[in-house]
Structure formats: structure tokens, C-alpha cells
Coordinates of C-alpha atoms in Angstrom, one line a residue:
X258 CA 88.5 134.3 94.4
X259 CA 92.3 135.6 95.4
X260 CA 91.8 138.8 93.7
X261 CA 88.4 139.2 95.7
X262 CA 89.7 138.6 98.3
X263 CA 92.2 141.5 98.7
X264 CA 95.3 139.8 96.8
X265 CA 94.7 142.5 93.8
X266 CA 96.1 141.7 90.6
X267 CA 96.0 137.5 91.3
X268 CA 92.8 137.4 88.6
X269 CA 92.1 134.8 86.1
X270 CA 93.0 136.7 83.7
X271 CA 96.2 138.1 85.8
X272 CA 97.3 134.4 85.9
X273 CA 96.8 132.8 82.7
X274 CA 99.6 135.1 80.8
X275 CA 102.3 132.7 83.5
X276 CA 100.2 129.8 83.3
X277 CA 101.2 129.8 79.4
X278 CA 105.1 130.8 80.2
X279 CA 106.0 128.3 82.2
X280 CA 104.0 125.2 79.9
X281 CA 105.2 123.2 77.0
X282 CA 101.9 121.4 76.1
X283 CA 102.8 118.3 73.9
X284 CA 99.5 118.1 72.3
X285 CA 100.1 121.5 70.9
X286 CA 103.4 121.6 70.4
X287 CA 103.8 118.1 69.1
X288 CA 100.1 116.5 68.4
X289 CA 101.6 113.6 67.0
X290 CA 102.4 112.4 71.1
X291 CA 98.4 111.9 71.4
X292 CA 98.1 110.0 68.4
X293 CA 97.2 107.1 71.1
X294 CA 94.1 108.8 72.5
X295 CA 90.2 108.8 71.6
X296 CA 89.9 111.1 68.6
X297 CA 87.7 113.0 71.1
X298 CA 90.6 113.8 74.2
X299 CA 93.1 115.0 71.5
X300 CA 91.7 118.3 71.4
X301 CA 93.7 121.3 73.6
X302 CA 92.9 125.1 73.0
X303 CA 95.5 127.2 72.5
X304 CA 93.9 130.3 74.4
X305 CA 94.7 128.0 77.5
X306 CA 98.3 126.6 76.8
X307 CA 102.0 127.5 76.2
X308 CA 104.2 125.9 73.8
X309 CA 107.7 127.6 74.6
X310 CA 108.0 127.0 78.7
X311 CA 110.7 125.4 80.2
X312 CA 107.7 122.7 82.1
X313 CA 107.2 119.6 79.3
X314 CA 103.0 118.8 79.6
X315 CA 102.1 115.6 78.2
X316 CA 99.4 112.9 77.9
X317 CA 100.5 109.4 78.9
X318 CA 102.7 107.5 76.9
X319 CA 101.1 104.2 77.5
X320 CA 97.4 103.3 78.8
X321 CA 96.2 100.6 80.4
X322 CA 92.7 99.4 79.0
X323 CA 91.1 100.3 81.8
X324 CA 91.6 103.5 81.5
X325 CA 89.1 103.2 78.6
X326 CA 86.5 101.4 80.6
X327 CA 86.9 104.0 83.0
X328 CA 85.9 106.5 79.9
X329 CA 83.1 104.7 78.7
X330 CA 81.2 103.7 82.2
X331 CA 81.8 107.5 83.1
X332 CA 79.9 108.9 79.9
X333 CA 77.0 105.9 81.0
X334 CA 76.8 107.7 84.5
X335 CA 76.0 110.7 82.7
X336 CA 79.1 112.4 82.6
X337 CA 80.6 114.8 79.3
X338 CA 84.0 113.9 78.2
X339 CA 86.4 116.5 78.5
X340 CA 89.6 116.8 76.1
X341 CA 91.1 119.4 78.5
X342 CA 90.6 120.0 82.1
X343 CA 92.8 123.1 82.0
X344 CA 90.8 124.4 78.8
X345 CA 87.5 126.3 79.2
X346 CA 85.6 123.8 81.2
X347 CA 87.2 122.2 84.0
X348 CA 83.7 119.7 84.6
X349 CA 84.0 115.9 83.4
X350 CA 85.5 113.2 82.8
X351 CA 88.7 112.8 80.7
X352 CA 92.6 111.7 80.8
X353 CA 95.0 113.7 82.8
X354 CA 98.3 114.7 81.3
X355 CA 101.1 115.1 83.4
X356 CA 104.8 116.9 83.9
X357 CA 106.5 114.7 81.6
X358 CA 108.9 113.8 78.9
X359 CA 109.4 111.1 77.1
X360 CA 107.8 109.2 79.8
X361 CA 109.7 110.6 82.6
X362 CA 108.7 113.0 85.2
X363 CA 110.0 116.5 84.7
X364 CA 110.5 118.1 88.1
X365 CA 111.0 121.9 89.0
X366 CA 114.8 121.2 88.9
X367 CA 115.2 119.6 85.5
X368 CA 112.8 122.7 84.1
X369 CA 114.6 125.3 85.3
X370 CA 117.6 124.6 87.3
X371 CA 119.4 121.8 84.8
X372 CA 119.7 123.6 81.9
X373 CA 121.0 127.2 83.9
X374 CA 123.5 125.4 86.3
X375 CA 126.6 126.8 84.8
X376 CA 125.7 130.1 84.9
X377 CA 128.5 132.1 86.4
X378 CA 125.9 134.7 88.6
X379 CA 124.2 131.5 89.9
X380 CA 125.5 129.1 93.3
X381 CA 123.9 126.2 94.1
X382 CA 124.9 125.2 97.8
X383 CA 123.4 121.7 98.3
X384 CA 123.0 120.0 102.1
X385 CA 122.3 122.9 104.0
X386 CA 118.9 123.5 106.0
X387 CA 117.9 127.1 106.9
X388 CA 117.3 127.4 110.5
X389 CA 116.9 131.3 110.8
X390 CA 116.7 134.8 108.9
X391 CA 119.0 137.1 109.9
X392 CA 117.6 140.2 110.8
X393 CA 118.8 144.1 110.8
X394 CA 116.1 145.7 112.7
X395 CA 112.8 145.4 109.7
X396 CA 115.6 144.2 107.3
X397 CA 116.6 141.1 106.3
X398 CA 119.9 140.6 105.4
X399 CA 120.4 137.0 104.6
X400 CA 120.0 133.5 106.0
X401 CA 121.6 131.0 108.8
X402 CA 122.1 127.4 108.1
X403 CA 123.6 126.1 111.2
X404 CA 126.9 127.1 112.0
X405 CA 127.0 129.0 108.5
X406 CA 125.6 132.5 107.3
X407 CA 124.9 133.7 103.9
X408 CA 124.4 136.9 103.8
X409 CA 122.4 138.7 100.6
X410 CA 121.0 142.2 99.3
X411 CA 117.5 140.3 98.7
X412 CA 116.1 137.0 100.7
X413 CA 113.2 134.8 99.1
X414 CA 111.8 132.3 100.5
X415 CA 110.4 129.7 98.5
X416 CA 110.2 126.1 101.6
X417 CA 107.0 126.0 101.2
X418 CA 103.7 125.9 103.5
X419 CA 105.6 124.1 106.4
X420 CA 109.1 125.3 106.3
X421 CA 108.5 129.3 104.8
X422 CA 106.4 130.3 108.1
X423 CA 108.4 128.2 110.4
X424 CA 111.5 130.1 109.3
X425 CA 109.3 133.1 109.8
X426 CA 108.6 132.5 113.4
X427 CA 111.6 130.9 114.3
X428 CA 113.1 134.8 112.7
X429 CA 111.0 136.2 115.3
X430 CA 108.3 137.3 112.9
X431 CA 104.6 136.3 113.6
X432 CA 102.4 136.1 116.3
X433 CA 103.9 137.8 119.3
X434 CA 102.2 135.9 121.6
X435 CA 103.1 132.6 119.9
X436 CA 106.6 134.0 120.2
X437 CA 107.0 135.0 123.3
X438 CA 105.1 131.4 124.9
X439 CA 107.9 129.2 122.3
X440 CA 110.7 131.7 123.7
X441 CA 111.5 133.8 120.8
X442 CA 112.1 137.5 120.9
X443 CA 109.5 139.3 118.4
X444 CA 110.9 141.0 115.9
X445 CA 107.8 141.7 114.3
X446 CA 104.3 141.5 115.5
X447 CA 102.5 139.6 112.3
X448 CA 99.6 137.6 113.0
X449 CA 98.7 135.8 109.7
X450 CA 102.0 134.1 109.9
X451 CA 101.4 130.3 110.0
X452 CA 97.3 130.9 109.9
X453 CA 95.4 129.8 107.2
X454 CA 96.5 126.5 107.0
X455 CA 94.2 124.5 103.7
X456 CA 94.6 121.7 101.9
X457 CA 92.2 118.8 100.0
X458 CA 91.1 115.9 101.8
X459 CA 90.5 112.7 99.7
X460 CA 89.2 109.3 100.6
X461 CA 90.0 105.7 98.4
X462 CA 87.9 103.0 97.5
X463 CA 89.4 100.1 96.5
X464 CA 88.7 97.5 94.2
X465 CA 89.6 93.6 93.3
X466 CA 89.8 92.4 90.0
X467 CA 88.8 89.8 88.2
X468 CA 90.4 90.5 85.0
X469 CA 94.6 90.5 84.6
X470 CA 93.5 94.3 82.8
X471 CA 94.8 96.5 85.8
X472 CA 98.3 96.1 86.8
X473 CA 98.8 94.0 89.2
X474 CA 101.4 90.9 90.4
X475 CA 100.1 87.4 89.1
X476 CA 101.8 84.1 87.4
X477 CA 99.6 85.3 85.1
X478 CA 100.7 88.9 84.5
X479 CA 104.3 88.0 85.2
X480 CA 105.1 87.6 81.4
X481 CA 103.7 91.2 80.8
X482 CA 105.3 92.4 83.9
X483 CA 108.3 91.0 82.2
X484 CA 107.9 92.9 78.8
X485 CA 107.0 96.0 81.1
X486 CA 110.7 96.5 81.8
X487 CA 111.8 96.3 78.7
X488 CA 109.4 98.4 77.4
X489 CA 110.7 100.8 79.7
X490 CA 114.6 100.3 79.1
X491 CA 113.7 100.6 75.2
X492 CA 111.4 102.6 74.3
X493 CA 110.2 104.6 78.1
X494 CA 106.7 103.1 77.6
X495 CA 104.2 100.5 79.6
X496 CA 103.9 100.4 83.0
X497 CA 107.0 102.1 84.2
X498 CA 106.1 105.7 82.6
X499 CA 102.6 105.9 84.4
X500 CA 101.6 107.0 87.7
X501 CA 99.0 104.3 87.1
X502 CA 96.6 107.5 87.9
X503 CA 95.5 107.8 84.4
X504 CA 91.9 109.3 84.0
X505 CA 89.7 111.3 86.4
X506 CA 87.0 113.7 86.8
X507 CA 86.0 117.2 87.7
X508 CA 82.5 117.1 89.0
X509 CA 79.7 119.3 91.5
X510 CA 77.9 117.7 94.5
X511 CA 76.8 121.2 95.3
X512 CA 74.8 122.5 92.5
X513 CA 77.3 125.5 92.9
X514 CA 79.1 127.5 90.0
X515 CA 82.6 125.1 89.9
X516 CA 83.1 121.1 90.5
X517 CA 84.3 120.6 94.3
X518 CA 85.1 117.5 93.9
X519 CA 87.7 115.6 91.8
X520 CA 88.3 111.8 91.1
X521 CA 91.3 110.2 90.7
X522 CA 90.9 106.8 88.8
X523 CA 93.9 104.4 89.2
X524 CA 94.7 101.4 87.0
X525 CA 96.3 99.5 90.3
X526 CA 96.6 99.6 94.0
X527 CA 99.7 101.1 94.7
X528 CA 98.9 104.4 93.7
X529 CA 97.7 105.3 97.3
X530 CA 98.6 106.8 100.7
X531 CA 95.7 105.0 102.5
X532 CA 94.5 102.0 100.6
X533 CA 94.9 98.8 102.7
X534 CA 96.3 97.4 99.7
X535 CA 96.3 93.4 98.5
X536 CA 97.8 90.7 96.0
X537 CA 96.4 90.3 92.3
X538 CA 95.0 92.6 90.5
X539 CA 92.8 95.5 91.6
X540 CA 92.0 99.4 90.4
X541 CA 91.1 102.5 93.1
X542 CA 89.0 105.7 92.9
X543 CA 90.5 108.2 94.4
X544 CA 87.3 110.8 95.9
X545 CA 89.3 114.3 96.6
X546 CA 87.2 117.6 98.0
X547 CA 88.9 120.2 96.6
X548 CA 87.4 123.0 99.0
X549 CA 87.1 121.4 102.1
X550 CA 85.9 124.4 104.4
X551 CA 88.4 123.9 107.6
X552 CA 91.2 126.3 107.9
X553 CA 94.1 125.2 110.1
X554 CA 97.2 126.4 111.7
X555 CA 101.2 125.7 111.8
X556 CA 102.3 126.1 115.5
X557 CA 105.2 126.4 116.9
X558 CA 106.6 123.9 119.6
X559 CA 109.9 125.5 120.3
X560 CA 112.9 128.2 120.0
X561 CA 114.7 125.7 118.1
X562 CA 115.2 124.9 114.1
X563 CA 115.1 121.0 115.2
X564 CA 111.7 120.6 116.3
X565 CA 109.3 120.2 113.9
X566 CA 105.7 122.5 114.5
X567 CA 102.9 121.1 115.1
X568 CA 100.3 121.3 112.3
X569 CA 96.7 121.3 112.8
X570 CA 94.2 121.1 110.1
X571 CA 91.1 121.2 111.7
X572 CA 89.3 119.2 109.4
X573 CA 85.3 118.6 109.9
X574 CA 84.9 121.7 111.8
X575 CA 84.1 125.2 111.3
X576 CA 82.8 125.1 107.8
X577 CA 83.7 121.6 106.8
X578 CA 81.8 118.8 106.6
X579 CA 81.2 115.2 105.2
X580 CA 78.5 116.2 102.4
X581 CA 81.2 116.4 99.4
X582 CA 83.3 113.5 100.0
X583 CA 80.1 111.6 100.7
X584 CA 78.4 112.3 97.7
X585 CA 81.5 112.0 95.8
X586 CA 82.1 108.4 97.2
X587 CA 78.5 107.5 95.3
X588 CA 79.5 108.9 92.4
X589 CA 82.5 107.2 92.2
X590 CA 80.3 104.0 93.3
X591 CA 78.1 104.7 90.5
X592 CA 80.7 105.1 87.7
X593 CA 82.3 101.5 88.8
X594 CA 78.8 99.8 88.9
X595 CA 78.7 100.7 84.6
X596 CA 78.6 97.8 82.7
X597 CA 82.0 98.4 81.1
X598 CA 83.8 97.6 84.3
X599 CA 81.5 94.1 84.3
X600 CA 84.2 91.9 82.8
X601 CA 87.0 93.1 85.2
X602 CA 85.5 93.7 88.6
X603 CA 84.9 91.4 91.3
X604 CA 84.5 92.7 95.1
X605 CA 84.8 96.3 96.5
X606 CA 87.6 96.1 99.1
X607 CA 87.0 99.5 101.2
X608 CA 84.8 100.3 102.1
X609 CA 82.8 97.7 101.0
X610 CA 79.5 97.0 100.1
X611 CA 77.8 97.0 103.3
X612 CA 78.9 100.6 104.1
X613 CA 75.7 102.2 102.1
X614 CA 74.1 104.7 104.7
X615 CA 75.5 108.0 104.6
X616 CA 76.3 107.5 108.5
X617 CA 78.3 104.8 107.5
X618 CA 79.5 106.6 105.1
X619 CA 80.7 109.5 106.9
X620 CA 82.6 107.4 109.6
X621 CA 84.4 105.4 106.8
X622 CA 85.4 109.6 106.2
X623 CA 86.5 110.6 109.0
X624 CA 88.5 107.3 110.3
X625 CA 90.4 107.1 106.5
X626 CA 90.6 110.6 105.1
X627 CA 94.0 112.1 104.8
X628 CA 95.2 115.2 102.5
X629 CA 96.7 115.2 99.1
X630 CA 100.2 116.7 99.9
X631 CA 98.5 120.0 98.5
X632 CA 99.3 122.6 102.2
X633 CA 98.5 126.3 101.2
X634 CA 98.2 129.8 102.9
X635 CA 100.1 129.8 105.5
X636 CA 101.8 133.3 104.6
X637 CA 98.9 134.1 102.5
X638 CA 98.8 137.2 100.4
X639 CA 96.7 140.3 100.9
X640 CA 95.6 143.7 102.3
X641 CA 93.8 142.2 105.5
X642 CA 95.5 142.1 109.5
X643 CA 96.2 138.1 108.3
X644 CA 97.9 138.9 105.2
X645 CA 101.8 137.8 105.6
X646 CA 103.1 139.2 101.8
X647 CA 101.8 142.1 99.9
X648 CA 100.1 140.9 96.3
X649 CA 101.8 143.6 94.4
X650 CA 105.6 142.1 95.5
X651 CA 105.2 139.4 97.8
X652 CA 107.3 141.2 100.1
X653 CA 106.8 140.6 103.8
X654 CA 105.1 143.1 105.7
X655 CA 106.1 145.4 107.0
X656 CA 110.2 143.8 106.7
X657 CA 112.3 145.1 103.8
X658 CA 114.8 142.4 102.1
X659 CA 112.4 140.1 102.1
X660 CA 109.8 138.2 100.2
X661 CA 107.7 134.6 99.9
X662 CA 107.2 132.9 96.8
X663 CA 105.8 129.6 97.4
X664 CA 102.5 128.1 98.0
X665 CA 102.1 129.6 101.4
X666 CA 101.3 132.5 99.6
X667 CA 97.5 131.5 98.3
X668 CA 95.1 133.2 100.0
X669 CA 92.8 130.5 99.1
X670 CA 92.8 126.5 97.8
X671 CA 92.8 126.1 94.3
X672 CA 90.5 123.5 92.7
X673 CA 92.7 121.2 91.6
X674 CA 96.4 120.2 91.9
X675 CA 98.0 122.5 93.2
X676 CA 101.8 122.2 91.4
X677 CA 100.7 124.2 88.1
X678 CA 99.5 127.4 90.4
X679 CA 103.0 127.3 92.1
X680 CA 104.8 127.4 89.0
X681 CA 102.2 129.8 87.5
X682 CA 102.9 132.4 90.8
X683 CA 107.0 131.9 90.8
X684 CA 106.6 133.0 87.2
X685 CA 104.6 136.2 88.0
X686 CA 107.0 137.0 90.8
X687 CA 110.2 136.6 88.6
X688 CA 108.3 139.1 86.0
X689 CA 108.2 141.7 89.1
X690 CA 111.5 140.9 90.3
X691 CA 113.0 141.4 87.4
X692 CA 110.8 144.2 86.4
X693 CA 111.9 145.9 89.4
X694 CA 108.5 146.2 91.0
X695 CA 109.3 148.1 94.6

């Protein structure tokens, strides 16, 4: 869809070569880690995955058994099992793996900032916030924190779908409109700049247990809540190396060519931005659209670095609606209602049970939806009047000096998580940095 849609050379098959640089997969390059799994998610295809990358992929140390009933009653609802939703089929239901080692997360900074930091060509100057580009004309010629300049033969931008456009417009490069009504003098008249504005939307259902199976607090569960901790402090197992968001699904509401909707299924309550959240023990299902339809906007509210803009996602109108996450709410139901979770479930929390119509259903949407944390696009790349970076070297526009390599730079939402695409395109633009593409 990117490379259709003007952002030439952003394929598939342009892509996968960085996907597999920047990933260490564990079950490839180590298959003794998923000796824990079902014999039938310990598959991963090489065509897909790296083995050398700097980024350590791996399935969960420890599972709860509910991530096994989770399995079983989705394979009774009808759904395939998948050993790989990054392999050739994204569709089912299966067991995510996640950027980890030995059973601790491995962020961008311990990939690839850790092992270079002694590097004598490299400075890392911590505490400072940007607050403006400084400009020469079309050229950028470094960057303002504050009182402070730092001046450099090359700026990249890499804060991300909030702070990369900000910096943009606050640099006097955007909408010249937008620029004149905030008070800034336009530097350059680019349009795109802050347009585009996508992310996922995801609703929770929540459910209390019966069982002491998902983690939880409890006199009961205290013992075990007890030998958690030491699990962790000996051997980085148990509860305290999983995100409790263990298994999930890739399915289609739409009868379309790719699943738009994904599940999240969570072994407790806490894993949540919008649960309401109670004592004991409990599991939620996570219901995500991954293409929502709404496109939104990052506006600014002033002249000045310290006022946040205002971001509006415009979610439920223009193209988006309430069919995806509806339909994916019954699925989710339907999984849950298996017998396998029988022995372990006692009450739906949220909505509840009496929510069954889809009106009632599509007000529990729109008064508890919230995004993932997944913003895209807002200096999206392309050929068009909206395009903000050119696809060959995600240079600006139109500007010399500089470039954007961050997730602003998708000219559309991928389906899925959206952390392995932004590693995937900061590989590619290293390769043409350093290639010396012009």
C-alpha cells in the first residue's frame, strides 16, 4: 500500500531485506528457547526472519495456563493456529513473541545505542529538548535546544509523530496559513506537514475469574505471587518477564484481502489503558482495528516550543466507523464463551452481558475507545502536494540538510504493531545514508 501510494521503493519486498537486519529471532537462532511451546507454535520460516540483528525476538519465557485455554477455545471458534504472525500468513490465532532477552525488554537503546556508546565519532548529549531547527534560507543547519545550538552538516529528525512535525512548524515549515495564524514566519510553504494523522483504535472487555489461573492478588495467589519474585531474581522467569499480553489473533470482519482486526488476549487486568479494573483475579481481550478509516491532524496552538499542539484524530468520521470494532467485540465474546475458559470464568465486567445490540455495542465504542500509542504519518512520505519527505531519501522537501526518519513518515497505518516497521525503515534509511543516496 505505501509503494502504491506514491512512496516508490517502500514494497514488501523493498522492506523485508531491513525487516531481517535489524531481527535476532530466538526461535531460529536458538530453538531450544521455545522448547516450552505447543509442538505446533515452534515453527518460524526463515524467508521471514533474521538471526544476526542487533533487536533480540523471542517467545515468552514463562506462560500462564491460560494462555493455553486461550489456544484451545480459539481453534473451537473456528480459528487456524498460527506458529508465526510475521511468517507468510499473518491470519489466526497464536502466541506473540516479543523484543526480549532473557526475559527482559530490549529497547531501541540497549539494541543499538549500548553496545556503540564509546565510539569516539558518536556524542550523546542527554536532557536537552529541541525546540527549533535552525534555518539558512532552504538549509538546515543544525538544531536549538533552548538557550543552546548545535550546529551540523546533516539534521535527522527521528521525535516521532508528535514532536518531528511540531519541530517542523515551530521551524517555520508547514502550512503557511497555520503559520502565519500561530505567529510564525514561513520559511517554507509545506502543507502535508502535521496532516495525516492515523493510529489504531482498540476497545477492552474485561473479565472476572473464578479460577486463581490468571494473575491476579488473592490470599490465595499470594504464595505464588511470592515464588513469582524469586523466580524473577533467579532465573528472569514467571510473572515478572511477561507483559501478561501473551496470545492473540489476526482476524477479518470484512471479508477483505488482510485481517483488520487484531486481539490482544491478557492473562490479568493490569495490562490496560482503559479497563476499569478490580481485585482478584480476572483476564481481558483486547479488540484493536488496525485500519480505522479517520485521518487526523497535529495543530499548532502557538509560536512557542512549550505549548503542546493540539492533536485531533477524528475518529468515527470521514471513512471510519463502528463495524470492525463491533464485530470484533463478538468475536472476542465468542472465543471466551468456549468451553475451555468454563472452569476459570465467572462474569464479564465491561461491558457486560446486557450490552448485546450492536447499538449498544457501538456506544460502549465510542464512550471507551482510545488508541494504541501507535501515531503515524504526520510527515508522511511521497510524490503528492501532502507528501513532507521524499521516499528515495526521506529528505524534506524542498529543504536541503535535512531529513525525517521516524514513524511520521508512513504514508499509511500498518496492520499491526507498529515498533517492527520503525525499526525496519531506520534501517533502510541508514542503508541510503550511508550509501550516500543524494
Amino acid at each position: 500500500a505505501w509503494s502504491a501510494s506514491g512512496a516508490t521503493g517502500w514494497s514488501y519486498e523493498d522492506c523485508l531485506p531491513y525487516f531481517k537486519k535489524l531481527e535476532r529471532l530466538e526461535l531460529l537462532a536458538d530453538p531450544a528457547s521455545a522448547r516450552h511451546l505447543p509442538s505446533d507454535l515452534q515453527r518460524a520460516d526463515p524467508a521471514f526472519h533474521g538471526t544476526e540483528g542487533p533487536l533480540n525476538v523471542a517467545p515468552l519465557r514463562s506462560l500462564t495456563p491460560m494462555a493455553h485455554v486461550f489456544l484451545a477455545a480459539a481453534k473451537l471458534a473456528g480459528m487456524k493456529l498460527t506458529a508465526d504472525f510475521n511468517g507468510e500468513s499473518q491470519a489466526g490465532a497464536g502466541l506473540y513473541m516479543f523484543n526480549q532477552r532473557n526475559g527482559q525488554r530490549v529497547t531501541a537503546e540497549g539494541a543499538y545505542l549500548a553496545p556503540i556508546r564509546n565510539r569516539p565519532n558518536l556524542s550523546v548529549i542527554p536532557n536537552r529538548r529541541a525546540t527549533r531547527l535552525i534555518m539558512e534560507g532552504k538549509r538546515c543547519i543544525g538544531v536549538e535546544c533552548g538557550t543552546e545550538q548545535f550546529h551540523a552538516r546533516e539534521v535527522i529528525l527521528s521525535a516521532g509523530s508528535f514532536v518531528s512535525p511540531h519541530l517542523l512548524m515551530l521551524s517555520g515549515i508547514g502550512n503557511e496559513r497555520d503559520l502565519r495564524k500561530a505567529g510564525i514566519v514561513p520559511m517554507h510553504h509545506l502543507p502535508g506537514v502535521g496532516e495525516n494523522l492515523q493510529d489504531h483504535l482498540d476497545i477492552t472487555i474485561e473479565y472476572k475469574a473464578r479460577s486463581t489461573a490468571p494473575y491476579g492478588i488473592s490470599w490465595k495467589s499470594l504464595p505464588r505471587n511470592v515464588l513469582h519474585v524469586a523466580d524473577w531474581l533467579l532465573r528472569k522467569r514467571g510473572l515478572f518477564a511477561s507483559t501478561t499480553a501473551e496470545g492473540g489473533a489476526f482476524v477479518d470482519t470484512t471479508s477483505g484481502t488482510r485481517p483488520d482486526i487484531q486481539l490482544f488476549f491478557c492473562s490479568g487486568v493490569a495490562n490496560t489503558q482503559n479497563a476499569k479494573g478490580f481485585t482478584g483475579h480476572g483476564f481481558l481481550m483486547h479488540v484493536c482495528q488496525l485500519r480505522p478509516g479517520s485521518v487526523g491532524a497535529l495543530k499548532l496552538k502557538s509560536a512557542s516550543a512549550k505549548d503542546k499542539p493540539s492533536i485531533i484524530y477524528n475518529f468515527f468520521r470521514g471513512q471510519s466507523t463502528f463495524e470492525s470494532l463491533r464485530e470484533g467485540l463478538k468475536i472476542a465474546r465468542a472465543i471466551v464463551a468456549q468451553t475451555p475458559f468454563a472452569p476459570h470464568l465467572d462474569r464479564e465486567v465491561s461491558p457486560g452481558p446486557e450490552v448485546v445490540s450492536d447499538g449498544a455495542i457501538e456506544a460502549f465504542i465510542r464512550q471507551t475507545a482510545s488508541t494504541l500509542f501507535h501515531p503515524i504519518g504526520t510527515c508522511k512520505m511521497g510524490t503528492d502536494e501532502m507528501a513532507v519527505v521524499d521516499p528515495k531519501s526521506l529528505r524534506v522537501h524542498g529543504i536541503d540538510g535535512l531529513r525525517v526518519v521516524d514513524a511520521s513518515i508512513m504514508p499509511s497505518i500498518v496492520s499491526g504493531n507498529t515498533v517492527a516497521a520503525t525499526y525496519m525503515l531506520a534501517e533502510k534509511a541508514a542503508s541510503q545514508i550511508k550509501a550516500g543516496t543524494p
